[in-house]
mmCIF file of C-alpha atoms and ligand atoms in Angstrom:
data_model
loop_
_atom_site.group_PDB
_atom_site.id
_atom_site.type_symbol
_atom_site.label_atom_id
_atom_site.label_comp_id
_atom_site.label_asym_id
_atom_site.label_seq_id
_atom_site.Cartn_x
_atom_site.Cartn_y
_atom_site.Cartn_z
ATOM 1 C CA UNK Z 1 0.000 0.000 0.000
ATOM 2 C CA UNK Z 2 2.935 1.730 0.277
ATOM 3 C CA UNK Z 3 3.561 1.886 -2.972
ATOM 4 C CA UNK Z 4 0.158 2.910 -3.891
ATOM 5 C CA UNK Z 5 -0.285 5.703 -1.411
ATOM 6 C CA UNK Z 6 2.862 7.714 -3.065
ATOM 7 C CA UNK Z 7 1.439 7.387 -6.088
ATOM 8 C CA UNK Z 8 -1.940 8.169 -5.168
ATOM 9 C CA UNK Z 9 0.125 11.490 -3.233
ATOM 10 C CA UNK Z 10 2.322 12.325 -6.679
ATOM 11 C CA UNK Z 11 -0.913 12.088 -8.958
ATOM 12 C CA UNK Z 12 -2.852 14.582 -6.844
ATOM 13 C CA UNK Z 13 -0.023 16.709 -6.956
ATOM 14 C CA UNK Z 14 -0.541 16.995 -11.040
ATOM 15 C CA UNK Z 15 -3.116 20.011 -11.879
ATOM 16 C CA UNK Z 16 -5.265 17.406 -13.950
ATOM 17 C CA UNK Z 17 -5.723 15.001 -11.449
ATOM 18 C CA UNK Z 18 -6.707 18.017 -9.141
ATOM 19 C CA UNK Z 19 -9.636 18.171 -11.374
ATOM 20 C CA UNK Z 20 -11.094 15.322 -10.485
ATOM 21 C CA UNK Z 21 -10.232 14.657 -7.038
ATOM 22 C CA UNK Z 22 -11.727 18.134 -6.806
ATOM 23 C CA UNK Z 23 -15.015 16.942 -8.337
ATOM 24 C CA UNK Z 24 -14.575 13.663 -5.870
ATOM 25 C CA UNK Z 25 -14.013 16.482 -2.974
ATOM 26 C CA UNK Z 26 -16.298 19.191 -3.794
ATOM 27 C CA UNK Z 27 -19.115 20.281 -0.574
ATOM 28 C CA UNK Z 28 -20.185 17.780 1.649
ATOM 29 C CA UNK Z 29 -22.949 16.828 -0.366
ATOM 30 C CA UNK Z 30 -22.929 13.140 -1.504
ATOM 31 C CA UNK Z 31 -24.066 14.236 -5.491
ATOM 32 C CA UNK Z 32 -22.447 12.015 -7.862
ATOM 33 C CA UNK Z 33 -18.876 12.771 -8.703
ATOM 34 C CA UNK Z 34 -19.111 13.629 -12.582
ATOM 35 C CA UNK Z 35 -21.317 15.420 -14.769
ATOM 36 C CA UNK Z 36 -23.786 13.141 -17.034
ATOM 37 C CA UNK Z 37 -22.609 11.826 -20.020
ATOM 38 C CA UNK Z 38 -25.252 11.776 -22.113
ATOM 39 C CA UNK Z 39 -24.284 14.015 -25.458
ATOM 40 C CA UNK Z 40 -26.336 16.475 -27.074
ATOM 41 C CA UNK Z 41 -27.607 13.959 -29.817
ATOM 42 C CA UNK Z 42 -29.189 11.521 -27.696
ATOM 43 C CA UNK Z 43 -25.799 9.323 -28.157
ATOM 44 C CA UNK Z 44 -23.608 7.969 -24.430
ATOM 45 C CA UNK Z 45 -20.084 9.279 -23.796
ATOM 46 C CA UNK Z 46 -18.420 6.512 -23.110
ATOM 47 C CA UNK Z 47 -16.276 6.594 -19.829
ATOM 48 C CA UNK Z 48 -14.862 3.807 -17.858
ATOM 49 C CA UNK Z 49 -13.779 3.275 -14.174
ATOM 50 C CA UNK Z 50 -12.047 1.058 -12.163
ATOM 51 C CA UNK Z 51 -10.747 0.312 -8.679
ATOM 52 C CA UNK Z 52 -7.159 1.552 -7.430
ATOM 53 C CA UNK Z 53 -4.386 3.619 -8.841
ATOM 54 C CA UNK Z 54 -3.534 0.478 -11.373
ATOM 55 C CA UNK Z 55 -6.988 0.973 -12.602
ATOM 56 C CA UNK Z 56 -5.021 3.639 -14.890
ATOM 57 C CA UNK Z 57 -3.307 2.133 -17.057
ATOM 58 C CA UNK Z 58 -6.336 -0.559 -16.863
ATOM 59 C CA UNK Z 59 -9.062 1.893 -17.939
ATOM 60 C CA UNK Z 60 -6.562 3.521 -21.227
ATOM 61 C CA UNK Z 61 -6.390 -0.275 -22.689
ATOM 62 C CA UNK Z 62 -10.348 0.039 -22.063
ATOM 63 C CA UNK Z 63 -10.330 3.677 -23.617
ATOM 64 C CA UNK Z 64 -8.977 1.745 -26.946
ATOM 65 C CA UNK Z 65 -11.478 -0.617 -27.009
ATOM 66 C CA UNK Z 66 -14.615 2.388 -26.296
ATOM 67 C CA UNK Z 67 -12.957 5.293 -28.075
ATOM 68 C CA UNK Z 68 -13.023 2.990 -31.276
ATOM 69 C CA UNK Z 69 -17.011 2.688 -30.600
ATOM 70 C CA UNK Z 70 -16.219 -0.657 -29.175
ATOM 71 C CA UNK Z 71 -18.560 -2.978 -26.991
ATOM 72 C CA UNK Z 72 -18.463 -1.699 -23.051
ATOM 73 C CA UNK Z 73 -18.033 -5.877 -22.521
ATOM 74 C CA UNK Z 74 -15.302 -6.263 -24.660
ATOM 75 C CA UNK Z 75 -13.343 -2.886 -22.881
ATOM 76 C CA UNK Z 76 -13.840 -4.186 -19.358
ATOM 77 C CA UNK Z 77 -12.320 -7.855 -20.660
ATOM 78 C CA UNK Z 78 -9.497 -6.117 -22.137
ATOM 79 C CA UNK Z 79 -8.903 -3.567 -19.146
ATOM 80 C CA UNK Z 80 -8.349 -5.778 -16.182
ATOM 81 C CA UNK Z 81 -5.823 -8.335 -18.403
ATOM 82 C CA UNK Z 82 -3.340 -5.247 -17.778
ATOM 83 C CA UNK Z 83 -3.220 -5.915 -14.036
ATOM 84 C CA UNK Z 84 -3.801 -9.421 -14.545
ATOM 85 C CA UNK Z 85 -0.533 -9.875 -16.794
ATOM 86 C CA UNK Z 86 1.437 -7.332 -14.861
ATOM 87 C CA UNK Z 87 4.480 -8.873 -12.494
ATOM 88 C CA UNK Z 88 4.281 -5.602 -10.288
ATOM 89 C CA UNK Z 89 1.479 -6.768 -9.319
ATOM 90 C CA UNK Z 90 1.327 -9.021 -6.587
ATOM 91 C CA UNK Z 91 -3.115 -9.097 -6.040
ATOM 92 C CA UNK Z 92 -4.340 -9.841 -9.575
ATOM 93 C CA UNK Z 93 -3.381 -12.644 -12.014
ATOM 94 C CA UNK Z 94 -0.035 -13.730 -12.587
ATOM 95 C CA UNK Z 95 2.693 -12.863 -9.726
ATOM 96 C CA UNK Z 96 -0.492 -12.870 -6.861
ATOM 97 C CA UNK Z 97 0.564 -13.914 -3.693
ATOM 98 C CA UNK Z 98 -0.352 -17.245 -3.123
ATOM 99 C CA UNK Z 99 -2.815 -19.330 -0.725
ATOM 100 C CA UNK Z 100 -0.826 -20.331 2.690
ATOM 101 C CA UNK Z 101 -0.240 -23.352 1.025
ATOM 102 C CA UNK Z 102 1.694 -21.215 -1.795
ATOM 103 C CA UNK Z 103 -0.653 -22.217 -4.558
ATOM 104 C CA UNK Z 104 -1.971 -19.132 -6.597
ATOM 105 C CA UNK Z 105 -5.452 -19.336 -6.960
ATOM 106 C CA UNK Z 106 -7.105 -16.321 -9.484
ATOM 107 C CA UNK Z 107 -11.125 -15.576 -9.172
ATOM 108 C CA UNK Z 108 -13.112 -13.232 -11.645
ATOM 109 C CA UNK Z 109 -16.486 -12.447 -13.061
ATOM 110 C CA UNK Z 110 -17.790 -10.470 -15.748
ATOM 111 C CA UNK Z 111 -21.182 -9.458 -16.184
ATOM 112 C CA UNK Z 112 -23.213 -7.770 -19.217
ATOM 113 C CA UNK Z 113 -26.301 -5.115 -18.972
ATOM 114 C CA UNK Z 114 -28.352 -7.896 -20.111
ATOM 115 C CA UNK Z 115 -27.832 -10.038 -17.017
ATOM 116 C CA UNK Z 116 -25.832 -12.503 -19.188
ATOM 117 C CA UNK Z 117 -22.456 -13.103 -16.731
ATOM 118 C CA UNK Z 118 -19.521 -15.758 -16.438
ATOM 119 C CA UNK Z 119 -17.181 -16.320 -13.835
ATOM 120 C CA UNK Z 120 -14.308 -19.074 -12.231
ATOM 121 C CA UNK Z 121 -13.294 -19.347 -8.797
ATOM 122 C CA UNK Z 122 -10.055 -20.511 -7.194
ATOM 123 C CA UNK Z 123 -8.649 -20.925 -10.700
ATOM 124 C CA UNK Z 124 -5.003 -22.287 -10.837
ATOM 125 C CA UNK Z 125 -2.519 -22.067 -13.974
ATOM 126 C CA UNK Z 126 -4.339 -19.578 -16.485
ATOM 127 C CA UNK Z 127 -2.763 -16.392 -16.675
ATOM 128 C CA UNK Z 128 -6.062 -14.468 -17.767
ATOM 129 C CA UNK Z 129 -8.677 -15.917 -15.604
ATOM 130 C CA UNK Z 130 -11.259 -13.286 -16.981
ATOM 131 C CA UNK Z 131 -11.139 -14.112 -20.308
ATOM 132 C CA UNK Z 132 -12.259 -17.678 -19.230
ATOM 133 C CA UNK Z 133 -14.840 -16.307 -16.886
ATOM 134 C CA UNK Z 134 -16.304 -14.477 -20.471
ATOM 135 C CA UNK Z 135 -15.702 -17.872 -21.785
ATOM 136 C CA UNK Z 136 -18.349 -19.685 -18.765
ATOM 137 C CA UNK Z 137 -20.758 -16.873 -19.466
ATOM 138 C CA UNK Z 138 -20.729 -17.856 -23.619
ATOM 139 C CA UNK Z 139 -19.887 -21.141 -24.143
ATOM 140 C CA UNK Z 140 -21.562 -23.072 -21.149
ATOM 141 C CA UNK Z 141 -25.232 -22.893 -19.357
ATOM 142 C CA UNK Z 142 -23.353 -22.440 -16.094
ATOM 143 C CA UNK Z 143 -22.366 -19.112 -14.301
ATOM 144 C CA UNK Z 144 -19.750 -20.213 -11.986
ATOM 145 C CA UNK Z 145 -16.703 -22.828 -12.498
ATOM 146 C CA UNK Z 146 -14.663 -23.462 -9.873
ATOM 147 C CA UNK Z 147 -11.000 -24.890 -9.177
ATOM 148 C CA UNK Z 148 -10.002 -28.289 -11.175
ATOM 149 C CA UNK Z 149 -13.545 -27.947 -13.197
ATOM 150 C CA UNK Z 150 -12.556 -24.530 -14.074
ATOM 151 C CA UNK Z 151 -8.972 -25.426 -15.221
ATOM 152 C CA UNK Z 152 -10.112 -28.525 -17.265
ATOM 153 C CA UNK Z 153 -12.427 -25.974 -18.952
ATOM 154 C CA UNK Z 154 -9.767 -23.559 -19.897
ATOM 155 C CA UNK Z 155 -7.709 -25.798 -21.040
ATOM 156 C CA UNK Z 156 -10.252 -27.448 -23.026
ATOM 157 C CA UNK Z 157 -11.257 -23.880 -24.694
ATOM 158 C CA UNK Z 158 -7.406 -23.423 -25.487
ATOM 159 C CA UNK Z 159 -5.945 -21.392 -22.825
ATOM 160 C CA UNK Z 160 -2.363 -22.466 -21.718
ATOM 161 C CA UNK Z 161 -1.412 -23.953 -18.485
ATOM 162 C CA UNK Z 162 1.225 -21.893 -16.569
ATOM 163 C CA UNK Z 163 3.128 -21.419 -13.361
ATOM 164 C CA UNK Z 164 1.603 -17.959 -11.980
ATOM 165 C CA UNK Z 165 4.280 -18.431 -8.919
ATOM 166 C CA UNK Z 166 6.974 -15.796 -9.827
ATOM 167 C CA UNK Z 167 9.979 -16.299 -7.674
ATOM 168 C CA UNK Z 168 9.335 -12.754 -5.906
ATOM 169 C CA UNK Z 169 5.747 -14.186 -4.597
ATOM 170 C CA UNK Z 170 7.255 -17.411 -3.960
ATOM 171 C CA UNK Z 171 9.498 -15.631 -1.454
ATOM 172 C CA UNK Z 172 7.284 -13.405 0.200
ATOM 173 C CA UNK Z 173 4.971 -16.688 0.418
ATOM 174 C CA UNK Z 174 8.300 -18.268 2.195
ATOM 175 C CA UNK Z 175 8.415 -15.048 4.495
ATOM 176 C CA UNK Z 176 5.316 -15.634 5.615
ATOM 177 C CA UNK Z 177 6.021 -19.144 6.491
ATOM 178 C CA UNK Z 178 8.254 -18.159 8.797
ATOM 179 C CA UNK Z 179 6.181 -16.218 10.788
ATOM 180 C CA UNK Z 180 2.701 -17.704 9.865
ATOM 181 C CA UNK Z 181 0.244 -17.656 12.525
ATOM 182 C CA UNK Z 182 -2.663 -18.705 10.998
ATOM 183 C CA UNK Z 183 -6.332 -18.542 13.002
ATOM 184 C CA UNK Z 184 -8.705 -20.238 11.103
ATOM 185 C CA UNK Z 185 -11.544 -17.492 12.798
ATOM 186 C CA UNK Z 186 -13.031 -15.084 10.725
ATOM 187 C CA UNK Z 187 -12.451 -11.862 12.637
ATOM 188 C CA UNK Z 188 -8.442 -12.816 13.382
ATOM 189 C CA UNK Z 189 -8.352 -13.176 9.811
ATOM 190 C CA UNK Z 190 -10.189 -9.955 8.937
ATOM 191 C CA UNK Z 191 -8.830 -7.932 11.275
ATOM 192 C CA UNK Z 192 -5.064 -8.933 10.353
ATOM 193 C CA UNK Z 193 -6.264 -7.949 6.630
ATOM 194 C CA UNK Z 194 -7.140 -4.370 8.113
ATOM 195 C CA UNK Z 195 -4.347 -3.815 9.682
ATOM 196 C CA UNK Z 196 -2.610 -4.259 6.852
ATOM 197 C CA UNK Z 197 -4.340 -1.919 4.782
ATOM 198 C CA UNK Z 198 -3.771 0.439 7.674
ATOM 199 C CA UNK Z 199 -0.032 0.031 7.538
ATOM 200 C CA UNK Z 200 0.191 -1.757 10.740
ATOM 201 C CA UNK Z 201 0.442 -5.561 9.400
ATOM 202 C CA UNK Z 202 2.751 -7.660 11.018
ATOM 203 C CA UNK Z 203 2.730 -9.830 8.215
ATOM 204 C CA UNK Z 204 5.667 -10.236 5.299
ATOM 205 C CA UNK Z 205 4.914 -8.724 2.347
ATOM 206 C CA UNK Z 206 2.480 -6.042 4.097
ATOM 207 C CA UNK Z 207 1.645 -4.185 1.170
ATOM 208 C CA UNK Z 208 -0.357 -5.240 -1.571
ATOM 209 C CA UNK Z 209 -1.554 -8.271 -0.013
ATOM 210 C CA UNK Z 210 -4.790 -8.100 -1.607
ATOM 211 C CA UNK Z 211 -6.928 -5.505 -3.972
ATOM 212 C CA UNK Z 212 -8.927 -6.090 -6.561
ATOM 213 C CA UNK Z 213 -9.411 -4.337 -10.091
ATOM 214 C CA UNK Z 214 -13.579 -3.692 -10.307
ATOM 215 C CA UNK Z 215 -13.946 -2.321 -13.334
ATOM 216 C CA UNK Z 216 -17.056 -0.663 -14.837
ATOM 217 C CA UNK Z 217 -18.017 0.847 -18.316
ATOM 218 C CA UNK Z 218 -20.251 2.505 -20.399
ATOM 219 C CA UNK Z 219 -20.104 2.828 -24.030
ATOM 220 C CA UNK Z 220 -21.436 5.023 -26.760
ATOM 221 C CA UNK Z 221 -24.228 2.395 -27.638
ATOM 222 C CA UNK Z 222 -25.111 3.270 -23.834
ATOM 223 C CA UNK Z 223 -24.583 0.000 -22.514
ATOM 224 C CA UNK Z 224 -22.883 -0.941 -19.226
ATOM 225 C CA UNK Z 225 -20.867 -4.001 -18.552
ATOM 226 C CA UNK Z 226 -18.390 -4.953 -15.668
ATOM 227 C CA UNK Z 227 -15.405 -7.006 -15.263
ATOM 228 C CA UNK Z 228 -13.771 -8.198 -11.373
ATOM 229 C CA UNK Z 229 -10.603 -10.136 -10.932
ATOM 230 C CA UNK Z 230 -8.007 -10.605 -8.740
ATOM 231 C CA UNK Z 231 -6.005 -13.324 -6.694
ATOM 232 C CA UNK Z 232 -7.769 -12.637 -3.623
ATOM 233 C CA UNK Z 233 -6.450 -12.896 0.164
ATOM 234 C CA UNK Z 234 -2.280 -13.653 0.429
ATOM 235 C CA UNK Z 235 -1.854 -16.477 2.241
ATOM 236 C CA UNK Z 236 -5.684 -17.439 2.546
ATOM 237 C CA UNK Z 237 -7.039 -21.407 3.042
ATOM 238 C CA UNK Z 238 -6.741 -22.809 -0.043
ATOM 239 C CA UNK Z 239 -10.206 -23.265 -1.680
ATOM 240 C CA UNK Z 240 -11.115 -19.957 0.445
ATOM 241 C CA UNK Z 241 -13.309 -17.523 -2.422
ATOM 242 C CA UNK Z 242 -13.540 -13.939 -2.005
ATOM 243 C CA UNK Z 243 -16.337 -11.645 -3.578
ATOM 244 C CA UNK Z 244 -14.558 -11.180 -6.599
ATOM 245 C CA UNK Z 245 -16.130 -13.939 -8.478
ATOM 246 C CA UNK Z 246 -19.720 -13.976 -6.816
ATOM 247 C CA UNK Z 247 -22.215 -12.270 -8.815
ATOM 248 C CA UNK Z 248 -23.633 -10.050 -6.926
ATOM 249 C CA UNK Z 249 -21.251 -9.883 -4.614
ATOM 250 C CA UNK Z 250 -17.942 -8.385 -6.176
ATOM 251 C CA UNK Z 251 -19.833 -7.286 -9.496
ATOM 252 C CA UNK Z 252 -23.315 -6.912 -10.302
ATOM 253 C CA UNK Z 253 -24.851 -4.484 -13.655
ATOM 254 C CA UNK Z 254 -27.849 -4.482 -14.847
ATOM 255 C CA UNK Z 255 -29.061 -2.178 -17.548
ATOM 256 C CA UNK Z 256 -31.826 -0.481 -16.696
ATOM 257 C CA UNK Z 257 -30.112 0.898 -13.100
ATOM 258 C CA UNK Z 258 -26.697 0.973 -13.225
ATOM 259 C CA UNK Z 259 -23.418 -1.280 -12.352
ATOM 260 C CA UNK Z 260 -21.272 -1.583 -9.382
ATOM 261 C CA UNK Z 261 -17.849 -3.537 -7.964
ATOM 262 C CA UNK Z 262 -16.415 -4.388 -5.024
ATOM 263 C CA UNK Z 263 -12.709 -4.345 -3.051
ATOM 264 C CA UNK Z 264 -11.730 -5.077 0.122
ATOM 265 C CA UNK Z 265 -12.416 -8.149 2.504
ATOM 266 C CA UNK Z 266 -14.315 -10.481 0.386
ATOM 267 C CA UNK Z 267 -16.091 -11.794 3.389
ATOM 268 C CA UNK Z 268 -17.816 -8.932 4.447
ATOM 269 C CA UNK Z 269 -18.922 -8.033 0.832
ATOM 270 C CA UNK Z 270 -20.314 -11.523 0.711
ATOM 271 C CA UNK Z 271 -22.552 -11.198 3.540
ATOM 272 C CA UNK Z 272 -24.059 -8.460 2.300
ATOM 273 C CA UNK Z 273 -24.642 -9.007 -1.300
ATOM 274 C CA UNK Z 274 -22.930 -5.789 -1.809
ATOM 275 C CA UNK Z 275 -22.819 -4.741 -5.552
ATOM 276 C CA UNK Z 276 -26.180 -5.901 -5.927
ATOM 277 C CA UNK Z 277 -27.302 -4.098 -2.691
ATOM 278 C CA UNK Z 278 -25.481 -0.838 -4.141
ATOM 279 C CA UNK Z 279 -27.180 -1.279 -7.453
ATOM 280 C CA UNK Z 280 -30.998 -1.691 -5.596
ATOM 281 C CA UNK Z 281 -30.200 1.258 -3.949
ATOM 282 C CA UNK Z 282 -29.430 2.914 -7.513
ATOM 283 C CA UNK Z 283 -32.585 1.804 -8.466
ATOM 284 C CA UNK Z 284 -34.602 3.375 -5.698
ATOM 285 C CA UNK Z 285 -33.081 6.519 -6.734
ATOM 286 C CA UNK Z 286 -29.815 6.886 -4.812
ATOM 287 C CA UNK Z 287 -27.167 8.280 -6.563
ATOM 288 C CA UNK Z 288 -23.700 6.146 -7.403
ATOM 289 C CA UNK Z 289 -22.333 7.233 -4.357
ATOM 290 C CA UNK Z 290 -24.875 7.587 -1.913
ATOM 291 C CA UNK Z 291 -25.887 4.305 -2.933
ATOM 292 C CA UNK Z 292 -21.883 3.337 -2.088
ATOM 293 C CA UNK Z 293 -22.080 4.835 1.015
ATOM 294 C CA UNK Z 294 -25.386 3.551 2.400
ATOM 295 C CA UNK Z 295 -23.986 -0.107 1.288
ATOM 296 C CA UNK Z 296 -20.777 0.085 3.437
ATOM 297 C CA UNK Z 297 -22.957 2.019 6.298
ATOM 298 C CA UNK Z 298 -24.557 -1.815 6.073
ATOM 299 C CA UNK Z 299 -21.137 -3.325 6.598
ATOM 300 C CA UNK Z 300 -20.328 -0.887 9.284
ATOM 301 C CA UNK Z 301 -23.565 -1.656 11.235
ATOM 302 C CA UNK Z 302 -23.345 -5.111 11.100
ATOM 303 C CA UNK Z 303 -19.614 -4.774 12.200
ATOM 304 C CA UNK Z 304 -19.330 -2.342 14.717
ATOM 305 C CA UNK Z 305 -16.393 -3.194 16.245
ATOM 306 C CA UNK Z 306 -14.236 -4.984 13.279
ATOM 307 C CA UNK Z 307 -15.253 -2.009 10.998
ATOM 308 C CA UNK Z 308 -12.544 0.340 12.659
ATOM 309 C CA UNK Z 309 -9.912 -2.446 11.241
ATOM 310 C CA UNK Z 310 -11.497 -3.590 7.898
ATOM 311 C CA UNK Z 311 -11.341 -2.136 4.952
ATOM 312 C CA UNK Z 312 -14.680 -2.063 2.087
ATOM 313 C CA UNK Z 313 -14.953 -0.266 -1.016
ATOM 314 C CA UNK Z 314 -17.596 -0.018 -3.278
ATOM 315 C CA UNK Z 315 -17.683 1.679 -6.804
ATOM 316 C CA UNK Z 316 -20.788 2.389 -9.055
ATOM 317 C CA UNK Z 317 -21.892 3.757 -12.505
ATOM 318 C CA UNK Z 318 -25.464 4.754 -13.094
ATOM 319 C CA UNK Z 319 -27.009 4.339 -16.753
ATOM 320 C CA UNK Z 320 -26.182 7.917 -17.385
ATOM 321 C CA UNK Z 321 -22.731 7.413 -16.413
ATOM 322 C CA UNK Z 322 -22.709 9.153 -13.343
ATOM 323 C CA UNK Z 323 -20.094 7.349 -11.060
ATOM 324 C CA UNK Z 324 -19.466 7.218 -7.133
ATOM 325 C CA UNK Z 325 -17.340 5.501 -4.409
ATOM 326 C CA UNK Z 326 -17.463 5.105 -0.611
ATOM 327 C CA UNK Z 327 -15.497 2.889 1.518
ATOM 328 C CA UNK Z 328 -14.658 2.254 5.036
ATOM 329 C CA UNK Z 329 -11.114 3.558 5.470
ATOM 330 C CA UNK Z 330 -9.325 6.058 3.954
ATOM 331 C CA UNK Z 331 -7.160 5.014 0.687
ATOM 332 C CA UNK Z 332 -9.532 3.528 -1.518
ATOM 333 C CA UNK Z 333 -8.717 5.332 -5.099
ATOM 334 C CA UNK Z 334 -10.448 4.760 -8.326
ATOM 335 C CA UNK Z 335 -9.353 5.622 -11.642
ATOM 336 C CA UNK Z 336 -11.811 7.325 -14.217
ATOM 337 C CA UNK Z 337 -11.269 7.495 -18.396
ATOM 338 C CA UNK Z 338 -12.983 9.221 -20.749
ATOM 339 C CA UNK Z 339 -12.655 11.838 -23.801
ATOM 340 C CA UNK Z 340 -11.998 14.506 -21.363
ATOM 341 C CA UNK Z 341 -9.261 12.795 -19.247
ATOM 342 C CA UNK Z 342 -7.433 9.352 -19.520
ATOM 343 C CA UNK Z 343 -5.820 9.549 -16.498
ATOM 344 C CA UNK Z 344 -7.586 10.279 -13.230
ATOM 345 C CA UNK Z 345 -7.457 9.007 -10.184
ATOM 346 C CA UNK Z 346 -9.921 9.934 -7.196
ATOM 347 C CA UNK Z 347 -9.663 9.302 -3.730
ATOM 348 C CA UNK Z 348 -12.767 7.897 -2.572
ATOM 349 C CA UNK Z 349 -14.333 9.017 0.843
ATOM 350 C CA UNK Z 350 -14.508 7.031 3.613
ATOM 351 C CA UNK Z 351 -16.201 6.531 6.854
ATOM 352 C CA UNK Z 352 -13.575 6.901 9.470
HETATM 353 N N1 LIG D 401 -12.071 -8.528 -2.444
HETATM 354 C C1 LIG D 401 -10.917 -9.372 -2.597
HETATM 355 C C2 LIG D 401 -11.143 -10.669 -1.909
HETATM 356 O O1 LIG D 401 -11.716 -10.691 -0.845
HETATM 357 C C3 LIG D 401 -9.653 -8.763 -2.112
HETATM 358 C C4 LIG D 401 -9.488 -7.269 -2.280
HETATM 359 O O2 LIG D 401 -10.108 -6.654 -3.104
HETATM 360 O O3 LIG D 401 -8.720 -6.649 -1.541
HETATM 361 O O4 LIG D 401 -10.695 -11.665 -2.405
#
């Protein structure tokens, strides 16, 4: 987290990104953070989002897909394969940190306007588990593959089977080890993830130990998709599934309201079918990110205590394009594309 919070600190710095964090920033009023996107002829400006500072350079391989009049589906699949493929990266695709038994095991979802959505959990070997989640979704009746069933599927549709340990994970994983004082309870668990994210872990390998790219879109056709992925929980039981991949959960979009994505401790997320909650809430008129805030207000509530150590984040995108974020702690970013701007990033706000 480190890493991310300089960068998050340099960007603001830059006048453009001022723009936006200024729009994130501006009153106290929870309106939605951007101006509608609808253009003067009736047509969508297409803009895309996505969780975290490395939702950047995710959202500009996106921006080639939608500034070509592309599919939103097809941007958010090609987005998130940047993290996914990228060996800085030590929370999404190759190069995660592993389960505690130091096997790497990828989840991810995507998810149409239409309700038409694919997805793989605990996925081992395949370097680009989201383009076999869009794979599930096409190709087979089913939502949701999981583990060996997924991999036999990949490899059955094509996709290569690879070593995703790189030798730096592999030796944070062994740092761990050393120390490893696993607690098979829930709140240990969760709370150790907090601290983390709070800069207090005691763990090896303290930063980046988990994060998620949610990514949302919206194209000029008008139509919203979403794409989730990421390696989940360092050091996790194996066989232990985060939000990521649950519809509903870590992504949810539907059409006529709006879409929305998760980060943060799967668990909690989970329990409180939070990107479909936050797109319900869209629907009864909230905006993107009151409807982010009154979702981790439900987290909070239910979590009174653990809350002060756990860290939530929820993004959103209304039809119109209007976008908002909300999350428990402070350092949640999210990174925001379109014609005006390729490159900004916005710190959410946060409860505490
Ligand atoms: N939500 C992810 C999970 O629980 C991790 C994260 O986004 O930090 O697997």
């Amino acid at each position: 987290m480190a890493d991310r919070r300089d960068f998050l600190k340099a960007s603001l710095l830059g006048a453009s990104a001022m723009a936006w964090a200024g729009q994130a920033m501006a009153g106290q009023t929870m309106a939605s953070t951007s101006a509608k996107t609808k253009q003067a002829g009736g047509a969508m400006k297409p803009r895309v989002i996505s969780t975290w500072d490395f939702g950047i350079a995710a959202n500009q391989a996106a921006w080639a897909v939608l500034s070509k009049n592309g599919h939103a589906l097809d941007a958010v699949e090609t987005g998130v394969q940047v993290p996914e493929a990228d060996l800085k990266n030590h929370s999404v695709g190759r190069a995660g940190y592993p389960d505690r038994d130091g096997r790497v095991t990828l989840d991810a979802s995507i998810m149409d306007a239409d309700g038409n959505c694919g997805a793989v959990a605990a996925l081992e070997h395949i370097a680009h588990p989201i383009q076999v989640a869009r794979r599930v979704m096409e190709r087979t009746p089913h939502v949701l593959l999981v583990g060996d069933g997924a991999l036999q599927f990949a490899q059955e549709q094509g996709f290569k089977k690879e070593e995703l340990l790189t030798p730096e994970s592999e030796q944070a994983w062994h740092e761990w080890l050393k120390t490893a004082h696993y607690q098979p309870s829930a709140n240990s668990e969760i709370l150790d993830y907090g601290r983390r994210d709070q800069g207090k872990g005691s763990l090896p390998g303290g930063k980046d130990n988990h994060d998620t790219i949610g990514m949302l879109a919206i194209d000029a056709q008008g139509r919203l998709a979403g794409a989730c992925t990421t390696s989940g929980m360092a050091w996790k039981l194996h066989g232990r599934v985060g939000d990521s991949p649950i519809i509903g959960a870590g992504l949810y979009v539907d059409g006529d309201v709006g879409a929305a994505t998760s980060t943060g401790v799967g668990e909690e997320v989970i329990r409180n079918a939070g990107s479909f909650l936050v797109v319900e809430l869209m629907r009864q008129g909230r905006s993107p990110q009151e409807a982010c805030r009154e979702a981790v207000m439900r987290i909070v509530k239910r979590r009174p205590h653990a809350s002060k150590d756990l860290q939530v984040g929820f993004l959103a995108m209304n039809r119109e394009g209007e976008i908002g974020a909300w999350a428990i702690q402070p350092g949640f970013s999210y990174a925001v594309c379109d014609a005006a701007k390729q490159d900004g990033l916005v710190p959410a706000r946060s409860v505490y």
